[in-house]
Structures are given as structure tokens and as C-alpha cells.
Amino acid sequence: MAGDVEVRTQVLQARLGQLVTLFDDTDRLKGQIARLREGQSSAWPEIPSAQTFSAKYESALRDAENRLTAIRETIDACRQALADSALSLEQQDAAVEEQMRVLAARLEGTSATPATGGPGRLARTRF
């Protein structure tokens, strides 16, 4: 049921913070991989088996860097979607709050008889 779900902006903000932390972690890891790749160019002797290993190792580092880039893009897309959802929920809450305020003001300002705008009048409003 829709009434069973409760979303709080503080929870969304916490999740946004977690996504930012993950993004920063992937950025840090990507930098470490880049430094590893840079250090590989002259680290291996001219022995064929060592050169073969070096090529495979560098390829694996490139693959890891590419996967981290894809993960970062996914995290950023999730962060943006969550931020948009939080903003939408805040705007929706504000709109409902305003509607409730208007409704309360109308109820306080009306009498109990339909001729003077009582309960029968509410049936003709969008509230």
C-alpha cells in the first residue's frame, strides 16, 4: 500500500552523502591505478616472460580503470536521480502543505450552512 511507504528527506540526504563518498572512493582508486600504470613502463626487465606478464598486468590495470570509470558514471547518475527525487518530494510536500493551509483557512472562514459556503461548497473545489 502507498501508505506503508515513508520517505524522509534526511534519509535521502544520507544516501546522497553515501553516494558522494563512493564517488570519492572510486576517484581515489582510479588515481592509485593510474600511478601503478605509470610506474610499470620501466619496471620490467627485457626478459620475454616478464614483458608478457607486464603487458597483461598493464592491460588488467587499464581494464580496472575503465570499470571504475563506468562505476563512477553510474554512481553520478544515481546521485543525480536521487537528488532530483528529493527535490521533487520536497516540492510535492510544499504543495500539499500549501493546499492543506488553504483548505484549513477555508474551513475556518466558512459557516456550517450550505447557503453561506458551508460543507456543500467543498464538494465543488479541487480539495
XYZ file of C-alpha atoms in Angstrom:
127
model
C 0.000 0.000 0.000
C 1.123 3.511 -0.690
C 0.503 4.482 2.935
C 3.107 1.963 4.086
C 5.986 3.801 2.449
C 7.530 6.730 4.240
C 10.302 8.777 2.697
C 12.203 11.297 4.737
C 14.433 13.911 3.219
C 17.053 13.213 5.910
C 17.272 9.602 4.682
C 17.648 10.789 1.102
C 20.334 13.264 2.139
C 22.199 10.490 3.978
C 22.044 8.285 0.881
C 23.305 11.167 -1.227
C 26.221 11.524 1.170
C 26.983 7.823 0.818
C 26.976 8.113 -2.964
C 29.358 11.068 -2.797
C 31.656 9.018 -0.535
C 31.566 6.116 -3.005
C 32.324 8.506 -5.840
C 35.305 9.881 -3.932
C 36.499 6.347 -3.157
C 36.396 5.373 -6.832
C 38.230 8.576 -7.695
C 40.954 7.697 -5.179
C 41.201 4.128 -6.510
C 41.377 5.371 -10.069
C 44.290 7.623 -9.116
C 46.083 4.703 -7.483
C 45.634 2.579 -10.594
C 46.909 5.395 -12.803
C 50.029 5.684 -10.636
C 50.558 1.921 -10.858
C 50.266 2.037 -14.645
C 52.706 4.942 -14.875
C 55.243 3.056 -12.773
C 55.119 -0.008 -14.998
C 56.816 1.447 -18.081
C 60.392 0.881 -16.927
C 59.858 -1.582 -14.078
C 60.171 -4.809 -16.037
C 63.382 -6.335 -17.473
C 63.677 -7.226 -21.155
C 63.013 -10.891 -20.442
C 60.238 -12.170 -22.746
C 58.191 -13.782 -19.956
C 58.485 -10.627 -17.852
C 57.410 -8.483 -20.819
C 54.449 -10.781 -21.464
C 53.430 -10.510 -17.818
C 53.950 -6.747 -17.918
C 51.634 -6.387 -20.927
C 48.940 -8.483 -19.249
C 49.341 -6.586 -15.988
C 49.067 -3.212 -17.720
C 46.014 -4.422 -19.636
C 44.399 -5.559 -16.381
C 45.125 -2.159 -14.829
C 43.557 -0.412 -17.842
C 40.503 -2.668 -17.577
C 40.188 -1.894 -13.862
C 40.484 1.814 -14.581
C 37.786 1.555 -17.267
C 35.475 -0.345 -14.899
C 35.996 2.308 -12.235
C 35.112 4.982 -14.776
C 31.870 3.129 -15.578
C 31.126 2.730 -11.860
C 31.744 6.437 -11.270
C 29.341 7.324 -14.091
C 26.694 5.021 -12.610
C 27.189 6.473 -9.134
C 26.901 10.002 -10.511
C 23.704 9.102 -12.400
C 22.254 7.563 -9.215
C 23.283 10.610 -7.198
C 21.600 12.931 -9.685
C 18.420 10.814 -9.796
C 18.256 10.697 -6.006
C 18.829 14.435 -5.725
C 16.088 15.054 -8.302
C 13.741 12.732 -6.383
C 14.474 14.511 -3.111
C 13.784 17.883 -4.704
C 10.573 16.591 -6.256
C 9.411 15.191 -2.922
C 10.192 18.473 -1.162
C 8.264 20.396 -3.808
C 5.358 17.977 -3.569
C 5.345 18.236 0.232
C 5.357 22.028 -0.014
C 2.463 21.963 -2.488
C 0.408 19.628 -0.287
C 1.212 21.733 2.768
C 0.005 24.832 0.911
C -3.189 23.044 -0.177
C -3.839 21.965 3.407
C -3.226 25.515 4.632
C -5.698 26.891 2.084
C -8.229 24.207 2.978
C -7.860 24.914 6.698
C -8.277 28.637 6.057
C -11.420 27.985 4.016
C -12.844 25.706 6.690
C -12.175 28.277 9.408
C -13.728 31.043 7.332
C -16.958 29.243 6.396
C -20.170 28.735 8.320
C -21.988 25.407 8.718
C -24.828 26.203 6.301
C -24.571 25.488 2.561
C -26.118 28.853 1.673
C -23.147 30.693 3.135
C -20.472 28.418 1.712
C -20.504 25.564 4.239
C -19.719 21.911 3.576
C -21.540 21.844 0.230
C -19.060 24.331 -1.111
C -16.127 21.961 -0.538
C -17.581 19.459 -2.990
C -17.105 21.989 -5.794
C -13.449 22.715 -5.017
C -10.439 20.698 -6.087
C -9.671 19.886 -2.447
